[in-house]
Coordinates of N, CA and C in Angstrom, one line a residue:
P29 N -112.2 -87.0 15.1 CA -113.1 -86.0 14.2 C -114.4 -86.1 14.3
E30 N -115.4 -87.1 14.6 CA -116.8 -86.7 15.1 C -116.9 -86.1 16.0
Q31 N -116.0 -85.1 16.8 CA -116.2 -84.3 18.0 C -115.7 -83.2 17.2
R32 N -115.2 -82.8 16.0 CA -114.6 -81.4 15.7 C -115.7 -80.4 15.6
D33 N -116.7 -80.3 15.2 CA -117.8 -79.3 15.2 C -118.1 -78.4 16.7
R34 N -118.5 -79.8 17.4 CA -118.7 -79.7 19.0 C -117.2 -78.4 19.6
A35 N -116.3 -79.2 19.3 CA -115.3 -78.4 19.7 C -115.1 -76.9 19.2
E36 N -114.9 -77.1 18.1 CA -115.4 -75.7 17.5 C -116.5 -74.8 18.4
Q37 N -117.8 -75.1 18.3 CA -118.7 -75.0 18.8 C -118.6 -74.1 20.4
L38 N -117.2 -75.0 21.1 CA -116.8 -74.4 22.5 C -115.3 -73.7 22.7
G39 N -115.1 -73.1 21.2 CA -114.7 -72.2 21.0 C -112.9 -72.7 21.0
Y40 N -112.9 -74.1 21.2 CA -111.4 -74.7 20.7 C -111.0 -74.2 19.4
T41 N -109.4 -74.4 19.2 CA -108.9 -74.4 17.9 C -108.8 -75.9 17.6
V42 N -109.4 -76.3 16.4 CA -109.0 -77.7 16.0 C -107.9 -77.7 14.8
V43 N -107.1 -78.7 15.1 CA -105.8 -78.5 14.4 C -105.4 -80.1 13.8
D44 N -105.6 -80.2 12.4 CA -105.8 -81.5 12.1 C -104.2 -81.8 12.1
L45 N -103.5 -83.4 12.4 CA -102.3 -83.8 12.7 C -101.3 -83.7 11.9
A46 N -101.9 -83.3 10.4 CA -100.4 -83.0 9.5 C -99.8 -81.7 9.6
S47 N -101.0 -80.8 10.1 CA -100.8 -79.3 10.6 C -99.7 -79.1 11.5
V48 N -100.0 -80.4 12.7 CA -99.2 -80.3 14.1 C -97.7 -81.0 13.5
I49 N -97.7 -82.0 12.7 CA -96.6 -82.2 12.0 C -95.9 -81.2 11.6
A50 N -96.2 -80.8 10.7 CA -95.9 -79.6 9.5 C -94.9 -78.3 10.5
T51 N -96.0 -77.9 11.4 CA -95.9 -76.7 12.4 C -94.6 -77.3 13.2
H52 N -94.3 -78.6 13.5 CA -93.1 -79.0 14.8 C -92.1 -78.9 13.7
I53 N -92.3 -79.5 12.5 CA -91.1 -79.7 11.5 C -90.3 -78.5 11.3
S54 N -91.2 -77.2 11.0 CA -90.9 -75.7 10.6 C -89.8 -75.2 11.9
E55 N -90.8 -75.6 13.4 CA -90.2 -74.9 14.5 C -89.0 -75.3 14.5
L56 N -88.5 -76.7 14.5 CA -87.2 -77.1 14.6 C -86.5 -76.8 13.4
V57 N -86.8 -76.4 12.0 CA -85.6 -76.3 11.6 C -85.1 -74.3 11.3
R58 N -86.3 -74.0 11.9 CA -86.2 -72.5 12.7 C -85.2 -72.5 13.8
S59 N -85.2 -73.2 14.6 CA -84.4 -73.1 15.9 C -83.0 -73.6 15.7
H60 N -82.9 -74.9 14.4 CA -81.5 -75.0 14.0 C -80.9 -75.1 12.7
A61 N -81.8 -73.5 12.5 CA -81.3 -73.0 11.0 C -80.1 -73.0 10.9
D62 N -79.5 -71.8 11.8 CA -77.7 -71.8 11.7 C -76.8 -73.4 11.7
E63 N -77.2 -74.1 12.1 CA -76.5 -75.1 12.0 C -76.9 -76.0 10.5
L64 N -77.7 -76.0 10.1 CA -78.1 -76.5 8.7 C -77.2 -75.9 7.6
L65 N -76.9 -74.8 7.7 CA -76.0 -73.9 6.7 C -74.6 -74.1 6.5
G66 N -74.4 -74.8 5.7 CA -73.1 -74.8 5.8 C -72.1 -74.4 4.7
R67 N -71.2 -74.6 4.4 CA -70.1 -73.8 3.4 C -70.7 -73.8 1.9
Q68 N -71.2 -74.7 1.7 CA -71.5 -75.0 0.0 C -72.8 -74.4 0.5
D69 N -73.5 -74.5 1.2 CA -75.1 -73.6 1.0 C -74.7 -72.1 1.1
T70 N -73.8 -71.3 1.8 CA -73.6 -70.2 1.6 C -73.2 -69.9 0.3
S71 N -72.5 -70.8 -0.4 CA -71.5 -70.8 -1.7 C -72.5 -70.6 -2.6
R72 N -73.7 -71.4 -2.5 CA -74.8 -71.1 -3.5 C -75.5 -70.1 -3.1
L73 N -75.9 -69.6 -1.8 CA -76.6 -68.3 -1.7 C -75.7 -66.9 -2.4
L74 N -74.2 -66.9 -2.1 CA -73.8 -66.1 -2.7 C -73.8 -66.3 -4.6
D75 N -73.8 -67.9 -5.0 CA -74.0 -67.4 -6.5 C -75.3 -67.0 -7.0
A76 N -76.0 -67.3 -6.1 CA -77.8 -66.8 -6.8 C -77.5 -64.9 -6.8
V77 N -77.0 -64.8 -5.6 CA -76.8 -63.0 -5.8 C -75.8 -62.6 -7.2
R78 N -74.9 -63.5 -6.8 CA -74.2 -62.8 -8.0 C -74.4 -63.2 -9.7
S79 N -75.6 -63.7 -9.7 CA -76.1 -63.9 -10.7 C -77.1 -62.2 -11.4
S80 N -77.2 -61.9 -10.4 CA -78.1 -60.6 -10.3 C -77.4 -59.2 -9.9
N81 N -76.4 -59.4 -9.1 CA -75.9 -58.6 -8.2 C -74.6 -59.1 -7.8
P82 N -73.8 -59.2 -9.5 CA -72.3 -59.4 -8.8 C -71.6 -58.7 -8.3
A83 N -71.6 -57.5 -8.6 CA -70.6 -56.2 -8.2 C -70.4 -56.7 -6.3
V84 N -71.6 -56.8 -5.8 CA -71.5 -56.8 -4.2 C -70.7 -57.9 -3.9
V85 N -71.2 -59.2 -4.6 CA -70.3 -60.2 -3.9 C -68.9 -60.4 -4.4
E86 N -69.0 -59.8 -5.7 CA -67.0 -59.7 -6.0 C -66.2 -58.7 -5.2
E87 N -67.0 -57.6 -4.6 CA -65.9 -56.8 -3.7 C -66.4 -57.3 -2.5
L88 N -67.1 -58.0 -2.0 CA -66.7 -58.9 -0.7 C -65.8 -59.8 -0.2
V89 N -66.5 -61.0 -1.3 CA -65.6 -62.4 -1.2 C -64.6 -62.6 -2.6
P90 N -63.5 -63.0 -2.3 CA -62.4 -63.0 -1.1 C -61.9 -61.4 -0.6
G91 N -61.9 -60.5 -1.6 CA -61.2 -59.5 -1.3 C -60.8 -59.2 0.4
L92 N -62.8 -58.9 0.8 CA -63.0 -58.3 2.3 C -63.3 -59.4 3.2
L93 N -63.7 -60.6 2.8 CA -63.8 -61.7 3.9 C -64.0 -63.1 3.0
S94 N -63.8 -63.9 3.7 CA -64.1 -65.4 3.3 C -65.4 -66.0 3.2
L95 N -65.3 -66.6 2.8 CA -66.5 -67.6 2.0 C -66.9 -68.1 4.0
G96 N -65.7 -68.5 4.7 CA -66.4 -69.2 6.1 C -66.8 -67.8 6.9
E97 N -65.8 -66.6 6.8 CA -66.5 -65.6 7.6 C -68.1 -64.8 7.4
V98 N -68.4 -65.0 6.0 CA -69.5 -64.9 5.9 C -71.0 -66.1 5.9
Q99 N -70.3 -67.1 6.4 CA -71.3 -68.3 6.4 C -71.2 -67.7 8.3
K100 N -70.3 -67.1 8.7 CA -70.3 -67.2 10.4 C -71.3 -66.1 10.3
V101 N -71.4 -64.9 9.7 CA -72.2 -63.8 10.1 C -73.8 -64.4 9.3
L102 N -73.9 -65.2 8.5 CA -75.0 -65.6 8.3 C -75.6 -67.0 9.6
Q103 N -74.9 -67.2 9.9 CA -75.6 -68.5 10.9 C -75.6 -67.7 12.3
G104 N -75.2 -66.4 12.5 CA -75.3 -65.5 13.6 C -76.6 -65.1 13.4
L105 N -77.3 -64.6 12.3 CA -78.2 -63.8 12.1 C -79.7 -65.0 12.4
L106 N -79.1 -66.3 11.7 CA -80.2 -67.2 11.8 C -80.1 -67.7 13.2
R107 N -79.1 -67.8 14.1 CA -79.4 -68.1 15.3 C -80.4 -67.4 16.2
E108 N -80.5 -65.9 15.9 CA -81.3 -65.3 16.1 C -82.7 -65.1 15.5
R109 N -82.8 -66.2 14.7 CA -83.7 -65.8 13.9 C -84.4 -64.7 13.3
V110 N -83.1 -64.1 12.6 CA -83.2 -62.7 11.7 C -83.1 -63.4 10.5
P111 N -84.3 -63.4 9.7 CA -84.2 -64.0 8.5 C -83.4 -62.9 7.4
I112 N -82.6 -63.8 6.0 CA -81.0 -64.0 5.5 C -81.9 -63.7 4.4
R113 N -83.5 -63.3 3.8 CA -83.8 -63.7 2.2 C -83.3 -62.1 1.7
N114 N -82.9 -61.3 2.8 CA -82.5 -59.8 2.0 C -81.4 -60.0 2.1
L115 N -80.3 -60.8 1.0 CA -79.4 -61.2 1.1 C -78.4 -60.1 0.6
V116 N -78.8 -59.4 -0.6 CA -78.1 -58.3 -0.9 C -77.8 -57.4 0.0
S117 N -79.3 -56.6 0.9 CA -78.3 -55.9 1.7 C -77.8 -56.3 2.8
I118 N -77.7 -57.5 2.9 CA -76.7 -58.0 4.2 C -75.2 -57.9 3.6
L119 N -75.0 -58.3 2.1 CA -74.1 -58.7 2.0 C -73.6 -56.9 1.5
E120 N -74.1 -55.9 1.6 CA -73.7 -54.6 1.0 C -73.3 -54.0 2.7
A121 N -73.8 -54.3 3.7 CA -73.2 -54.1 5.1 C -72.2 -54.4 5.5
L122 N -72.4 -56.0 4.9 CA -70.6 -56.6 5.2 C -69.9 -55.9 4.7
A123 N -69.9 -55.6 3.4 CA -68.9 -54.9 2.6 C -68.5 -53.9 2.8
D124 N -69.5 -52.9 4.0 CA -68.9 -51.4 4.4 C -68.1 -51.8 5.6
A125 N -68.9 -52.6 6.7 CA -68.5 -52.8 7.9 C -67.4 -54.0 8.1
A126 N -66.6 -54.5 7.0 CA -65.4 -55.1 6.7 C -64.0 -54.8 6.6
R127 N -64.4 -53.1 6.2 CA -63.5 -52.2 5.7 C -62.6 -51.8 7.2
L128 N -63.7 -52.2 7.9 CA -63.4 -51.2 9.5 C -62.7 -52.9 10.4
T129 N -63.3 -54.1 10.3 CA -63.1 -55.2 11.4 C -63.7 -56.3 10.8
R130 N -63.1 -57.4 11.0 CA -63.4 -58.4 10.4 C -63.6 -59.2 11.8
D131 N -64.0 -58.9 13.1 CA -64.9 -59.5 13.7 C -66.3 -60.0 13.6
T132 N -66.1 -61.1 14.1 CA -67.7 -61.8 13.2 C -68.9 -61.2 14.5
D133 N -68.1 -60.8 15.6 CA -69.7 -59.8 16.7 C -69.9 -58.6 15.9
H134 N -68.8 -58.1 15.5 CA -69.1 -56.4 15.1 C -70.0 -56.6 13.7
L135 N -69.1 -57.5 12.9 CA -69.9 -57.5 11.8 C -71.5 -58.2 11.9
I136 N -71.9 -59.1 12.7 CA -73.1 -59.4 12.6 C -74.2 -58.1 13.0
E137 N -73.6 -57.4 14.0 CA -74.4 -56.1 14.8 C -74.5 -55.0 13.2
A138 N -73.5 -55.2 12.8 CA -73.8 -54.0 11.8 C -74.7 -54.5 10.9
V139 N -74.9 -55.9 10.6 CA -75.9 -56.2 9.6 C -77.1 -56.0 10.2
R140 N -77.2 -56.1 11.6 CA -78.2 -56.5 12.4 C -79.0 -54.7 12.1
Q141 N -78.1 -53.6 12.3 CA -78.8 -52.1 12.3 C -78.8 -52.2 10.8
S142 N -78.2 -52.5 9.8 CA -78.8 -52.4 8.2 C -80.6 -52.9 8.1
L143 N -80.6 -54.0 9.0 CA -82.3 -54.6 8.4 C -83.1 -53.8 9.3
R144 N -82.8 -53.0 10.2 CA -83.7 -52.7 11.0 C -85.3 -52.1 10.0
R145 N -85.4 -52.1 9.2 CA -86.4 -52.0 9.3 C -87.0 -53.4 8.9
Q146 N -86.6 -54.4 8.6 CA -87.3 -55.8 8.3 C -87.5 -56.2 10.0
I147 N -86.3 -55.6 11.0 CA -86.5 -56.2 12.4 C -87.4 -55.3 13.1
T148 N -87.8 -54.4 12.7 CA -88.7 -53.5 13.3 C -90.0 -54.2 13.2
K149 N -90.6 -54.4 11.7 CA -91.7 -54.9 11.1 C -91.5 -56.0 12.0
Q150 N -90.7 -57.0 12.1 CA -90.8 -58.3 12.2 C -91.6 -58.5 13.7
H151 N -91.2 -57.4 14.7 CA -91.3 -57.5 16.1 C -92.2 -56.4 16.3
S152 N -92.9 -55.8 15.7 CA -93.7 -55.0 16.1 C -95.3 -55.9 16.0
D153 N -96.0 -54.9 16.9 CA -97.7 -55.8 17.1 C -98.4 -55.5 16.3
Q154 N -99.7 -55.8 16.6 CA -100.5 -55.4 15.6 C -100.9 -53.7 15.1
G155 N -100.9 -53.2 16.3 CA -100.8 -51.4 16.3 C -99.5 -51.0 15.9
G156 N -98.1 -51.3 15.6 CA -97.6 -51.1 15.1 C -96.2 -50.6 16.2
A157 N -96.3 -51.1 17.2 CA -95.2 -50.7 18.4 C -94.7 -51.8 18.6
I158 N -93.3 -51.3 19.3 CA -92.5 -52.8 20.2 C -93.0 -52.5 21.4
R159 N -93.4 -53.6 22.3 CA -93.4 -53.6 23.2 C -92.0 -54.7 24.2
A160 N -91.6 -53.7 24.9 CA -90.4 -54.7 25.0 C -89.8 -54.4 26.8
L161 N -89.2 -55.4 27.1 CA -88.7 -55.1 28.7 C -87.6 -54.3 28.3
T162 N -87.1 -53.3 29.2 CA -85.6 -52.8 29.2 C -85.1 -53.0 30.8
L163 N -83.4 -52.8 30.5 CA -82.7 -52.8 31.6 C -82.5 -51.7 32.2
D164 N -82.9 -51.7 33.7 CA -82.0 -50.5 34.4 C -80.7 -50.2 34.0
P165 N -80.8 -48.5 33.8 CA -79.2 -48.2 33.4 C -78.5 -48.5 34.2
R166 N -78.3 -48.4 35.4 CA -77.1 -49.0 36.3 C -77.0 -49.9 36.0
L167 N -77.6 -51.3 35.8 CA -77.6 -52.4 35.6 C -76.9 -52.6 34.1
E168 N -77.4 -52.2 32.9 CA -76.6 -52.0 31.8 C -75.0 -51.6 31.8
A169 N -74.7 -50.5 33.4 CA -73.4 -50.3 33.2 C -72.6 -51.1 33.9
R170 N -73.2 -51.7 34.8 CA -72.6 -52.9 35.4 C -72.2 -53.9 34.8
I171 N -72.9 -54.5 33.5 CA -72.8 -55.4 32.7 C -71.2 -55.1 32.1
L172 N -71.7 -53.7 31.4 CA -70.7 -53.5 30.4 C -69.3 -53.0 31.2
D173 N -69.1 -52.4 32.6 CA -68.1 -52.7 33.3 C -67.6 -54.0 33.3
S174 N -68.0 -55.5 33.3 CA -67.6 -56.7 33.1 C -66.3 -57.1 31.9
V175 N -66.9 -56.2 30.9 CA -66.5 -56.4 29.6 C -65.0 -56.1 29.9
Q176 N -64.0 -57.3 29.2 CA -62.5 -57.2 29.5 C -62.0 -57.9 27.6
K177 N -60.9 -56.7 27.4 CA -60.4 -57.3 26.6 C -59.0 -58.3 26.6
T178 N -59.5 -59.4 26.0 CA -57.9 -60.3 26.4 C -57.4 -60.3 24.9
E179 N -56.4 -61.2 25.2 CA -55.5 -62.0 23.9 C -56.5 -62.7 22.8
R180 N -57.4 -63.3 23.6 CA -58.1 -64.2 22.7 C -59.7 -63.5 22.5
G181 N -59.7 -62.1 22.7 CA -60.9 -61.4 22.0 C -61.3 -60.8 23.3
V182 N -62.5 -60.1 23.3 CA -63.3 -59.5 24.1 C -64.3 -60.7 24.6
I183 N -63.9 -60.6 26.3 CA -65.0 -61.7 27.4 C -65.4 -60.7 27.9
L184 N -67.0 -61.4 28.5 CA -67.7 -61.0 29.5 C -67.2 -61.7 30.5
A185 N -66.7 -60.7 31.7 CA -66.2 -61.3 32.8 C -67.2 -61.2 34.1
L186 N -68.9 -61.5 33.9 CA -69.5 -61.0 35.0 C -69.6 -61.7 36.2
D187 N -69.3 -61.2 37.2 CA -69.8 -61.9 38.8 C -70.7 -63.1 38.4
P188 N -70.6 -64.6 38.9 CA -71.3 -65.7 38.2 C -72.9 -65.2 39.4
K189 N -72.4 -64.6 40.0 CA -73.7 -64.5 41.4 C -74.5 -63.2 40.6
V190 N -74.4 -62.3 40.1 CA -75.0 -61.3 39.4 C -75.3 -61.8 38.2
G191 N -75.0 -62.5 37.5 CA -75.4 -63.3 36.5 C -76.4 -64.2 36.5
Q192 N -76.5 -65.0 37.6 CA -77.9 -65.7 38.2 C -78.9 -64.7 38.7
Q193 N -78.4 -63.4 39.4 CA -79.8 -62.9 39.8 C -80.4 -61.7 38.7
L194 N -79.6 -61.6 37.8 CA -80.3 -61.0 36.8 C -80.9 -61.9 35.4
L195 N -81.0 -63.3 35.6 CA -81.7 -64.5 35.2 C -82.8 -64.7 36.1
S196 N -82.7 -64.4 36.9 CA -83.7 -64.6 38.1 C -84.9 -63.6 38.1
A197 N -84.1 -62.5 38.1 CA -84.8 -61.4 37.7 C -85.5 -61.0 36.3
L198 N -84.8 -61.4 35.3 CA -85.4 -61.4 33.6 C -87.0 -62.5 33.9
S199 N -86.3 -63.4 34.1 CA -87.4 -64.6 34.3 C -88.6 -64.2 34.9
R200 N -88.8 -63.5 35.9 CA -89.6 -62.9 36.9 C -90.4 -62.3 35.7
E201 N -89.9 -60.8 35.0 CA -90.4 -60.1 34.1 C -91.4 -60.6 33.3
I202 N -90.0 -61.7 32.4 CA -90.8 -62.7 31.2 C -92.1 -63.3 31.7
E203 N -92.2 -63.9 33.2 CA -93.2 -64.3 32.9 C -94.8 -63.5 33.1
K204 N -94.6 -62.1 33.9 CA -95.6 -61.3 33.8 C -96.0 -61.1 32.5
V205 N -95.1 -60.7 31.6 CA -95.5 -60.2 30.2 C -96.4 -61.4 29.3
V206 N -95.5 -62.8 29.6 CA -96.2 -63.8 29.3 C -97.5 -63.9 29.6
K207 N -97.9 -63.5 30.6 CA -99.4 -63.9 31.0 C -100.2 -62.7 30.6
Q208 N -99.8 -62.1 29.9 CA -100.4 -61.2 29.0 C -100.7 -60.9 28.0
G209 N -99.9 -62.0 27.5 CA -100.1 -62.8 26.1 C -99.3 -61.5 25.0
I210 N -97.9 -61.1 25.7 CA -97.1 -60.8 24.6 C -95.9 -61.3 24.8
A211 N -95.4 -61.3 23.7 CA -94.2 -62.2 23.3 C -93.0 -61.5 23.7
P212 N -92.4 -62.2 24.5 CA -90.9 -61.1 25.4 C -89.7 -60.6 25.0
L213 N -89.6 -59.9 24.8 CA -88.7 -59.0 23.6 C -88.1 -58.1 24.8
V214 N -86.6 -58.0 24.9 CA -85.7 -57.2 25.6 C -85.1 -55.9 24.6
L215 N -84.8 -55.0 25.3 CA -84.3 -53.7 24.6 C -83.3 -53.3 25.3
C216 N -82.0 -53.0 24.8 CA -81.1 -52.4 25.3 C -80.3 -51.3 24.4
S217 N -79.1 -51.3 25.2 CA -78.0 -50.1 24.6 C -77.4 -51.0 23.4
P218 N -76.7 -50.3 22.4 CA -76.1 -50.8 21.2 C -75.0 -51.8 21.6
P219 N -74.2 -50.7 22.3 CA -73.0 -52.0 23.1 C -73.2 -53.0 24.1
L220 N -74.4 -53.0 24.4 CA -74.9 -54.2 25.5 C -74.9 -55.4 24.7
R221 N -76.0 -55.0 23.8 CA -76.8 -56.0 23.2 C -75.9 -57.6 22.9
P222 N -74.8 -58.0 22.0 CA -74.0 -59.0 21.7 C -73.9 -59.8 23.4
F223 N -73.2 -58.9 24.3 CA -72.9 -59.5 25.4 C -73.8 -59.8 26.1
L224 N -74.8 -59.0 26.1 CA -76.2 -59.8 26.8 C -76.9 -61.0 26.2
R225 N -76.6 -60.8 24.7 CA -77.4 -62.4 24.4 C -76.2 -63.7 24.7
R226 N -74.9 -63.0 24.6 CA -73.9 -64.0 24.8 C -74.3 -64.7 26.3
L227 N -74.5 -63.6 27.1 CA -75.0 -64.1 28.6 C -76.1 -65.0 28.6
L228 N -77.0 -64.6 28.1 CA -78.4 -65.3 28.4 C -78.6 -66.7 27.4
E229 N -78.0 -66.4 26.2 CA -78.0 -67.5 25.0 C -78.4 -69.1 25.7
K230 N -77.6 -69.1 26.7 CA -77.9 -70.9 26.9 C -79.4 -71.2 27.7
A231 N -79.6 -70.3 28.9 CA -80.7 -70.2 29.4 C -82.3 -69.9 28.9
L232 N -82.0 -68.4 27.6 CA -82.9 -68.5 27.0 C -83.0 -68.0 25.8
P233 N -82.4 -68.9 25.2 CA -81.9 -69.3 23.4 C -83.2 -68.5 22.5
Q234 N -84.5 -68.8 23.0 CA -85.4 -68.0 22.5 C -85.8 -66.9 22.8
L235 N -85.1 -66.0 23.3 CA -85.4 -64.5 23.8 C -84.9 -63.7 22.7
T236 N -85.9 -63.0 22.1 CA -85.4 -62.1 21.3 C -84.6 -60.5 22.0
I237 N -83.4 -60.4 21.6 CA -83.1 -59.3 22.1 C -82.1 -58.2 21.2
L238 N -83.0 -56.8 21.3 CA -82.7 -55.9 20.2 C -82.0 -54.5 20.9
S239 N -81.6 -54.1 20.3 CA -80.7 -52.7 20.5 C -81.4 -51.5 20.1
Y240 N -81.3 -50.5 20.5 CA -82.3 -49.3 20.1 C -82.0 -48.9 18.4
N241 N -80.6 -49.4 18.1 CA -80.2 -49.1 16.9 C -80.9 -49.8 16.2
E242 N -81.2 -51.1 16.2 CA -81.9 -51.7 14.9 C -83.5 -51.5 15.0
L243 N -84.0 -50.1 15.7 CA -85.7 -50.0 15.5 C -85.5 -48.7 14.1
M244 N -86.5 -48.6 14.0 CA -86.6 -47.7 13.0 C -86.9 -46.5 13.6
P245 N -86.2 -44.9 13.1 CA -86.6 -44.2 14.1 C -88.1 -43.4 14.9
R246 N -88.8 -43.7 13.9 CA -90.2 -43.2 14.6 C -91.4 -44.2 15.1
I247 N -90.5 -45.4 15.2 CA -91.7 -46.2 15.8 C -92.1 -45.9 17.6
E248 N -92.9 -46.4 17.6 CA -93.3 -46.3 19.5 C -92.9 -47.5 20.2
V249 N -92.2 -47.1 21.5 CA -91.7 -48.3 22.0 C -92.4 -48.3 23.3
Q250 N -92.8 -48.7 23.7 CA -93.6 -49.2 24.8 C -92.9 -50.6 26.0
S251 N -92.5 -49.6 27.2 CA -92.0 -50.4 28.1 C -92.9 -51.0 28.7
V252 N -93.2 -52.6 28.8 CA -93.7 -53.6 29.9 C -92.8 -53.9 30.7
G253 N -92.0 -53.3 31.4 CA -91.1 -53.7 32.5 C -90.1 -53.4 32.6
I254 N -89.3 -53.4 33.8 CA -87.9 -52.8 33.8 C -87.3 -54.0 34.7
V255 N -86.1 -54.2 34.2 CA -85.4 -55.3 34.8 C -84.2 -54.6 36.0
S256 N -84.2 -55.3 37.0 CA -83.3 -54.2 37.9 C -82.7 -55.4 39.1
L257 N -81.6 -55.1 39.5 CA -81.3 -56.0 40.6 C -81.2 -54.9 42.2
P258 N -81.6 -55.8 43.3 CA -81.4 -55.0 44.4 C -80.0 -53.8 44.5
D259 N -79.0 -54.5 44.2 CA -77.9 -54.1 44.1 C -77.1 -53.9 42.9
A260 N -78.2 -53.0 42.1 CA -77.3 -52.5 40.8 C -77.0 -51.1 40.9
D261 N -76.3 -50.4 42.3 CA -75.7 -49.1 42.2 C -74.1 -49.6 41.7

């Protein structure tokens, strides 16, 4: 404490212990919010919406989706740090999408696209632009070609060697943008986003992956790097 003034004069940021602990706990909660959201919590959230917007809840649960299915969608959003405060919009998007499919991945993507204004604002820089890494179109096509439909659902059957090459190439590009003080963000085509997220979530769980359909139409997108493989043809 007695060196605080000198530290600030030298340009250091001085943080008290309570703030360090609070920041750490907040980060832990954000990182594990999907695990903290149980069925009872989901029920309480729906009850809160029902008090002011009963029609949207009555239309969705249980006619189109079960409570558990709504919970899985909310958990999927939280897992990628998409705030669920705008619950009315989320439920309305679910009600529309659930008439076509009950697949959780498809429902999550539909909700994310309905939240594009919120997502765009969340990841824009101070100048209002999105600075992102992109994938070589040939690499995108290669990953999508490895998507297979099975009895257990749609799976990504990408060659493990190619997956490791992708991870290495992406890690190099991430290191470059981090050195520039830019938060790493990958922008890809809408069909690819859920599979790319699934491919990278274990190795890079904090990496933000967005699709073009999740951005507002007039937002400026600045490419800060392109991820490609030598044999991506």
